[in-house]
Coordinates of C-alpha atoms in Angstrom, one line a residue:
M191 CA 98.5 -30.4 -26.7
K192 CA 96.1 -29.8 -23.8
P193 CA 96.3 -32.3 -21.0
T194 CA 93.3 -34.5 -20.0
V195 CA 91.9 -34.4 -16.4
Y196 CA 90.1 -37.0 -14.4
L197 CA 88.1 -35.2 -11.8
R198 CA 86.3 -36.8 -8.8
Q199 CA 84.7 -35.2 -5.7
F200 CA 83.6 -36.6 -2.3
G201 CA 81.9 -35.0 0.6
C202 CA 80.0 -31.9 1.5
P203 CA 78.2 -29.3 -0.6
M204 CA 80.9 -26.7 0.1
R205 CA 83.5 -28.9 -1.6
S206 CA 81.0 -29.8 -4.3
L207 CA 80.9 -26.1 -5.2
N208 CA 84.7 -26.0 -5.2
N209 CA 84.6 -28.9 -7.6
Q210 CA 82.1 -27.1 -9.9
V211 CA 84.3 -24.0 -9.9
L212 CA 87.4 -26.1 -10.9
K213 CA 85.4 -28.0 -13.5
E214 CA 84.2 -24.8 -15.1
L215 CA 87.7 -23.4 -15.0
L216 CA 89.1 -26.4 -16.8
I217 CA 86.4 -26.1 -19.5
E218 CA 87.1 -22.4 -19.9
N219 CA 90.8 -23.3 -20.5
D220 CA 89.9 -25.9 -23.1
I221 CA 91.1 -28.8 -21.0
K222 CA 89.3 -32.1 -21.6
I223 CA 87.7 -33.8 -18.6
T224 CA 87.7 -37.5 -19.0
E225 CA 86.2 -40.5 -17.1
D226 CA 89.2 -42.6 -18.1
I227 CA 91.3 -42.6 -15.0
E228 CA 93.9 -44.9 -16.5
N229 CA 95.0 -42.6 -19.3
A230 CA 94.3 -39.1 -17.8
D231 CA 97.3 -36.8 -17.5
Y232 CA 96.1 -35.5 -14.2
K233 CA 93.9 -37.3 -11.6
I234 CA 92.4 -34.6 -9.4
L235 CA 90.7 -36.0 -6.3
N236 CA 88.7 -33.6 -4.1
T237 CA 88.7 -35.6 -1.0
C238 CA 86.7 -35.6 2.3
G239 CA 87.9 -35.9 5.9
F240 CA 84.6 -35.6 7.7
A241 CA 83.7 -39.3 8.5
K242 CA 85.3 -42.7 8.2
E243 CA 83.2 -43.8 5.3
T244 CA 84.1 -40.8 3.1
I245 CA 87.7 -41.0 4.2
D246 CA 87.8 -44.7 3.2
V247 CA 86.3 -44.0 -0.2
S248 CA 88.8 -41.1 -0.7
I249 CA 91.8 -43.3 0.2
K250 CA 90.6 -46.1 -2.1
E251 CA 90.4 -43.7 -5.0
I252 CA 93.8 -42.3 -4.3
N253 CA 95.4 -45.8 -4.3
R254 CA 93.6 -46.5 -7.6
A255 CA 94.8 -43.3 -9.2
I256 CA 98.5 -43.7 -8.4
Q257 CA 98.6 -47.1 -10.1
Y258 CA 98.6 -45.4 -13.5
D259 CA 100.8 -43.0 -15.3
G260 CA 100.3 -39.3 -14.9
K261 CA 100.1 -37.0 -11.9
T262 CA 97.6 -37.5 -9.0
I263 CA 96.5 -34.4 -7.2
V264 CA 94.9 -34.8 -3.8
T265 CA 92.9 -31.7 -2.6
G266 CA 89.9 -31.2 -0.4
C267 CA 89.8 -31.7 3.4
L268 CA 91.7 -35.0 3.8
P269 CA 95.2 -33.4 3.6
G270 CA 94.3 -31.1 6.5
I271 CA 92.5 -33.6 8.7
M272 CA 94.1 -37.1 8.1
P273 CA 97.4 -36.4 6.3
S274 CA 99.1 -39.6 7.5
L275 CA 96.6 -41.7 5.5
I276 CA 97.7 -40.3 2.2
P277 CA 100.3 -42.7 0.6
E278 CA 103.6 -41.4 -0.5
N279 CA 104.3 -41.5 -4.3
P280 CA 106.6 -39.4 -6.5
N281 CA 103.7 -38.6 -8.8
L282 CA 101.3 -37.5 -6.1
Y283 CA 100.8 -33.9 -5.2
I284 CA 99.0 -32.7 -2.0
I285 CA 97.2 -29.4 -2.3
P286 CA 94.9 -28.5 0.7
V287 CA 91.8 -26.5 0.1
K288 CA 93.2 -23.3 1.6
D289 CA 96.1 -23.5 -0.9
I290 CA 93.8 -24.2 -3.9
N291 CA 95.5 -21.5 -6.0
N292 CA 98.6 -23.7 -6.2
L293 CA 96.4 -26.2 -8.2
I294 CA 95.7 -23.5 -10.7
K295 CA 99.4 -22.8 -11.0
L296 CA 100.3 -26.5 -11.3
L297 CA 97.8 -26.9 -14.2
K298 CA 98.8 -23.5 -15.7
L299 CA 95.3 -22.4 -15.8
E300 CA 94.3 -18.8 -16.7
K301 CA 91.6 -17.3 -14.4
K302 CA 88.9 -15.7 -16.5
E303 CA 88.2 -12.1 -15.6
F304 CA 84.4 -12.5 -15.3
F305 CA 84.4 -16.1 -14.2
K306 CA 80.9 -17.0 -12.8
E307 CA 80.8 -19.1 -9.7
P308 CA 78.3 -21.9 -10.0
H309 CA 75.4 -22.3 -7.6
Y310 CA 74.2 -25.8 -8.2
Y311 CA 75.6 -28.6 -6.1
Q312 CA 75.0 -32.3 -5.9
E313 CA 73.2 -33.3 -2.8
N314 CA 74.3 -36.7 -1.3
N315 CA 70.9 -37.6 0.2
S316 CA 70.2 -41.2 1.1
H317 CA 67.3 -43.1 -0.5
G318 CA 65.4 -43.0 2.7
E319 CA 65.7 -39.2 3.0
N320 CA 64.4 -38.7 -0.5
E321 CA 61.6 -41.1 0.0
Y322 CA 60.4 -39.2 3.0
Y323 CA 59.4 -36.3 0.8
K324 CA 56.6 -38.6 -0.5
L325 CA 53.3 -38.3 1.2
K326 CA 52.6 -42.0 1.1
D327 CA 55.5 -42.6 3.5
I328 CA 54.1 -40.2 6.0
L329 CA 50.7 -41.8 5.8
K330 CA 52.3 -45.1 7.0
G331 CA 52.7 -43.6 10.4
F332 CA 49.5 -41.7 10.5
K333 CA 48.7 -40.2 13.9
A334 CA 46.0 -37.5 14.0
N335 CA 48.0 -34.9 16.0
K336 CA 49.3 -31.4 15.4
S337 CA 52.8 -32.6 14.4
F338 CA 51.3 -34.9 11.7
F339 CA 49.3 -32.1 10.1
H340 CA 52.3 -29.7 10.1
V341 CA 54.3 -32.3 8.2
I342 CA 51.4 -32.7 5.7
Q343 CA 51.3 -28.9 5.2
R344 CA 55.0 -28.7 4.5
R345 CA 54.8 -31.5 2.0
L346 CA 51.8 -30.0 0.2
S347 CA 53.6 -26.7 0.1
L348 CA 56.5 -28.5 -1.7
F349 CA 54.1 -30.2 -4.1
V350 CA 52.2 -27.0 -4.9
Q351 CA 55.4 -25.1 -5.5
H352 CA 56.7 -27.9 -7.7
T353 CA 53.7 -27.9 -9.9
K354 CA 53.9 -24.1 -10.5
V355 CA 57.4 -24.3 -11.8
K356 CA 57.5 -25.1 -15.5
D357 CA 61.2 -25.8 -15.6
R358 CA 61.7 -28.6 -13.1
A359 CA 65.4 -27.7 -12.8
L360 CA 64.4 -24.4 -11.1
F361 CA 62.9 -26.4 -8.2
K362 CA 66.3 -27.7 -7.1
K363 CA 68.2 -26.0 -4.4
Q364 CA 70.7 -23.4 -5.6
A365 CA 73.6 -22.5 -3.3
I366 CA 75.1 -19.1 -2.6
K367 CA 78.5 -19.5 -0.9
I368 CA 78.7 -16.8 1.7
S369 CA 82.1 -17.6 3.3
E370 CA 84.8 -20.2 3.8
G371 CA 86.7 -21.1 6.9
C372 CA 85.7 -21.3 10.6
V373 CA 86.3 -19.3 13.8
L374 CA 85.2 -21.9 16.3
N375 CA 87.4 -24.7 17.8
C376 CA 85.2 -27.8 18.2
S377 CA 87.4 -30.5 19.7
F378 CA 86.2 -33.3 17.3
C379 CA 86.5 -31.3 14.1
G380 CA 89.5 -30.7 11.7
I381 CA 87.7 -28.5 9.2
K382 CA 89.5 -25.4 10.5
H383 CA 92.8 -27.0 9.9
A384 CA 91.8 -28.0 6.3
I385 CA 90.0 -24.8 5.2
G386 CA 91.8 -22.1 7.2
K387 CA 90.6 -18.8 8.7
L388 CA 87.3 -17.1 7.9
R389 CA 87.0 -15.4 4.6
S390 CA 83.5 -13.8 4.1
K391 CA 82.2 -12.8 0.7
S392 CA 81.1 -9.2 0.5
E393 CA 77.5 -8.4 1.4
E394 CA 77.0 -6.7 -2.0
S395 CA 78.2 -9.7 -4.0
I396 CA 76.0 -12.1 -2.1
V397 CA 72.9 -9.8 -2.6
A398 CA 73.7 -9.5 -6.3
E399 CA 73.9 -13.4 -6.6
Y400 CA 70.6 -13.7 -4.7
E401 CA 68.9 -11.2 -7.0
Q402 CA 70.3 -13.0 -10.1
L403 CA 69.0 -16.3 -9.0
L404 CA 65.5 -14.9 -8.2
N405 CA 65.4 -13.3 -11.6
E406 CA 66.3 -16.6 -13.2
G407 CA 63.3 -18.2 -11.5
F408 CA 65.0 -20.1 -8.7
R409 CA 63.2 -20.1 -5.3
N410 CA 65.0 -22.6 -3.0
L411 CA 68.2 -20.9 -2.0
V412 CA 70.9 -22.3 0.3
L413 CA 73.2 -20.0 2.2
L414 CA 76.3 -22.1 2.3
A415 CA 79.4 -21.9 4.4
D416 CA 81.8 -23.9 6.5
D417 CA 80.6 -21.9 9.6
T418 CA 77.4 -20.2 8.5
G419 CA 76.8 -18.0 11.6
S420 CA 80.3 -16.5 11.6
W421 CA 79.7 -14.7 8.3
G422 CA 80.9 -11.1 8.4
L423 CA 83.0 -11.2 11.5
D424 CA 86.2 -10.6 9.4
I425 CA 84.6 -7.6 7.6
K426 CA 82.9 -6.0 10.7
K427 CA 79.4 -7.4 9.8
T428 CA 77.1 -10.0 11.4
F429 CA 75.0 -12.8 10.0
P430 CA 71.8 -11.0 10.8
D431 CA 73.0 -8.0 8.8
L432 CA 73.2 -10.3 5.8
L433 CA 69.8 -11.7 6.4
T434 CA 68.3 -8.2 6.7
S435 CA 69.9 -7.2 3.3
L436 CA 68.5 -10.3 1.6
A437 CA 65.1 -9.7 3.0
N438 CA 65.1 -6.1 1.9
T439 CA 66.1 -7.1 -1.7
D440 CA 63.3 -9.7 -1.7
K441 CA 60.3 -7.9 -0.1
S442 CA 57.8 -10.2 -1.9
K443 CA 59.5 -13.3 -0.3
K444 CA 60.1 -15.1 -3.5
G445 CA 63.1 -17.0 -2.1
Q446 CA 62.9 -19.7 0.6
W447 CA 66.1 -19.9 2.7
F448 CA 67.9 -23.1 3.6
L449 CA 70.8 -23.3 6.1
Q450 CA 72.8 -26.4 5.5
D451 CA 74.4 -26.2 8.9
L452 CA 74.0 -23.7 11.7
N453 CA 76.0 -24.2 14.9
P454 CA 73.7 -23.7 17.8
F455 CA 76.3 -21.3 19.3
W456 CA 75.3 -18.8 16.6
A457 CA 71.6 -19.6 16.7
V458 CA 71.5 -18.9 20.4
K459 CA 73.7 -15.7 20.0
Y460 CA 71.4 -14.4 17.3
Q461 CA 68.2 -15.9 18.6
K462 CA 66.2 -12.7 18.6
E463 CA 67.2 -11.7 15.1
L464 CA 66.6 -15.3 13.7
A465 CA 63.2 -15.5 15.4
Y466 CA 62.0 -12.5 13.4
F467 CA 62.9 -14.1 10.1
I468 CA 61.5 -17.5 11.2
E469 CA 58.2 -16.0 12.2
D470 CA 58.2 -14.0 8.9
G471 CA 58.4 -17.4 7.0
R472 CA 61.7 -16.6 5.4
F473 CA 63.4 -19.9 6.4
F474 CA 62.1 -23.2 5.0
E475 CA 64.8 -25.5 6.5
I476 CA 67.6 -25.2 9.1
L477 CA 70.0 -27.9 10.1
F478 CA 71.1 -27.3 13.7
S479 CA 74.2 -29.4 14.6
V480 CA 73.4 -29.9 18.2
Q481 CA 75.8 -33.0 18.5
S482 CA 74.8 -34.0 22.1
G483 CA 72.1 -33.6 24.7
S484 CA 74.6 -33.6 27.6
N485 CA 76.2 -30.4 28.9
K486 CA 79.2 -32.5 30.0
I487 CA 79.8 -33.8 26.5
L488 CA 79.1 -30.4 24.9
N489 CA 81.7 -28.9 27.1
L490 CA 84.3 -31.5 26.1
M491 CA 83.4 -30.9 22.5
N492 CA 84.1 -27.2 23.1
R493 CA 80.7 -26.2 21.7
K494 CA 80.3 -23.1 23.8
Y495 CA 76.6 -23.5 24.5
E496 CA 74.4 -25.3 27.1
I497 CA 71.6 -27.6 26.1
E498 CA 69.1 -25.6 28.1
S499 CA 69.7 -22.6 25.8
V500 CA 69.2 -24.8 22.7
V501 CA 66.0 -26.2 24.1
N502 CA 64.7 -22.7 24.7
M503 CA 65.8 -21.5 21.3
L504 CA 64.4 -24.4 19.3
S505 CA 61.1 -24.3 21.3
E506 CA 60.7 -20.7 20.4
F507 CA 61.4 -21.3 16.7
Q508 CA 59.1 -24.3 16.5
K509 CA 56.3 -22.2 18.2
L510 CA 56.8 -19.2 15.9
N511 CA 56.7 -21.3 12.8
P512 CA 55.5 -24.9 13.1
R513 CA 56.1 -25.4 9.4
L514 CA 59.9 -24.8 9.8
R515 CA 61.8 -27.9 8.8
M516 CA 64.3 -28.5 11.6
L517 CA 67.1 -31.1 11.2
S518 CA 70.0 -32.0 13.4
N519 CA 73.3 -34.0 13.8
F520 CA 74.3 -36.0 16.8
I521 CA 77.7 -37.7 17.6
I522 CA 77.4 -41.1 19.4
G523 CA 80.3 -42.4 21.4
F524 CA 82.3 -39.2 22.1
P525 CA 85.1 -39.8 24.7
N526 CA 83.7 -39.8 28.3
E527 CA 80.1 -40.4 27.1
T528 CA 78.2 -42.4 29.7
E529 CA 74.9 -44.2 29.3
A530 CA 73.3 -41.2 31.0
D531 CA 74.9 -38.8 28.5
F532 CA 73.6 -40.9 25.7
Q533 CA 70.1 -41.0 27.1
A534 CA 70.2 -37.2 27.5
T535 CA 70.7 -37.0 23.7
L536 CA 67.7 -39.3 23.0
D537 CA 65.6 -37.2 25.5
F538 CA 66.6 -34.0 23.7
I539 CA 65.6 -35.4 20.3
G540 CA 62.2 -36.4 21.7
L541 CA 61.4 -32.8 22.6
F542 CA 61.1 -31.6 19.0
N543 CA 59.5 -32.5 15.7
F544 CA 62.7 -33.0 13.8
E545 CA 62.3 -33.6 10.1
F546 CA 65.6 -35.6 9.8
I547 CA 68.3 -36.7 12.1
Y548 CA 71.9 -37.6 11.2
L549 CA 73.5 -40.1 13.7
M550 CA 77.3 -40.0 13.5
K551 CA 79.6 -42.5 15.1
Y552 CA 82.4 -40.7 16.8
F553 CA 85.4 -40.5 14.6
E554 CA 88.9 -39.5 15.8
N555 CA 90.9 -37.4 13.4
E556 CA 94.6 -36.4 13.6
T557 CA 94.0 -32.6 14.1
G558 CA 91.1 -32.6 16.5
S559 CA 92.0 -32.1 20.2
S560 CA 89.4 -34.8 21.2
K561 CA 92.1 -37.4 20.4
D562 CA 93.6 -36.4 23.8
I563 CA 90.4 -36.8 25.7
Y564 CA 90.1 -40.0 27.8
P565 CA 88.6 -42.4 28.5
K566 CA 87.5 -43.5 25.1
V567 CA 84.2 -45.3 24.6
D568 CA 84.5 -49.0 23.7
E569 CA 83.7 -49.7 20.0
E570 CA 81.1 -52.4 21.0
I571 CA 79.3 -49.9 23.4
I572 CA 79.2 -47.3 20.6
M573 CA 77.6 -49.7 18.2
E574 CA 75.1 -50.8 20.9
R575 CA 74.1 -47.1 21.5
I576 CA 73.8 -46.5 17.7
A577 CA 71.4 -49.5 17.5
K578 CA 69.4 -48.1 20.4
A579 CA 69.3 -44.6 18.7
E580 CA 68.1 -46.2 15.5
A581 CA 65.4 -48.1 17.3
Y582 CA 64.4 -44.9 19.0
M583 CA 64.1 -43.1 15.6
K584 CA 62.1 -45.9 14.1
K585 CA 59.7 -46.0 17.0
R586 CA 58.9 -42.3 16.7
K587 CA 59.0 -42.4 12.9
I588 CA 61.8 -39.8 12.7
P589 CA 63.7 -40.1 9.4
F590 CA 67.4 -40.6 10.0
R591 CA 70.7 -41.7 8.5
T592 CA 73.6 -43.3 10.3
V593 CA 77.1 -42.3 9.3

């Protein structure tokens, strides 16, 4: 008799795709997926170790699962980032993402020869972010300036495209996973420990997936990776090489490109090449994870770029294509951050027409080297700065979410 599996996923789009792969593989092996956690033979929890809120939810679900009979399998990023938080239990198995094949062995699954990797992933957008796509929300903050009209143009473009697509499902973003792993060493991040070294998919397979999705009618395509700009370094290629191949296979520009996360290190390194594709209208949206407006803090974060280079790069991109949706992340309360460093971050944000900002309270994980950086910023001061940042966003009508 085939076992039953309770399957739950937390966190980012990359892990969401991993979860989709596992789900399809279970179905292909005639294993029943159930919502009944109490009676499932296996409880597979694809956890997240990115932020305290997702870690707390992951731990809560783990503690719930081990109360019942059956085996609990903890995978995802938590085992590689915050292993000490995972409770000990004789029926609990820990399988990090980089060792995911051990999960297939444990469940005795057979890999299908022509298994198709899924492209749809569930986006965890907040209500406010989704609402911002509505024109009425923009009109609340009407200011007759160039920025306002560029936002209106972007929204009308979305609306017109949406009305042309008969099958509404085709309007959703579809992801092409281009690589896994990371080559950088940001001091606050534990992803490299959780995912492992860079593993790029071949250029040919990515182009083939891209063509397939275009032929099926999809137009909003996300190039997804743990470290997007590092694609190809392990196979003697570069990220611009991949973009060139995608552009050559889509000369009519049917597809719109989205980058879920691009470290400014790569954006600055490949600025000339990216500028060409941005001016050509290939990119619809790019999230640049700037993290801080202070060079001192960026250095402590081991980000390998200076804020002046980022200002130059984003200014060029915004000038080349004012319709480009630019988003960013910023960490508040990193060790050693002073009031002046925090103000530098707000000043940087004010230079650009960001479509969305993610404000993240500094979180210390077990594998990141930032745990050894002192002095720490007092919790009360961090919360005061977050409140100031939120007020800053609201005053300038910049959509944001605080993590």
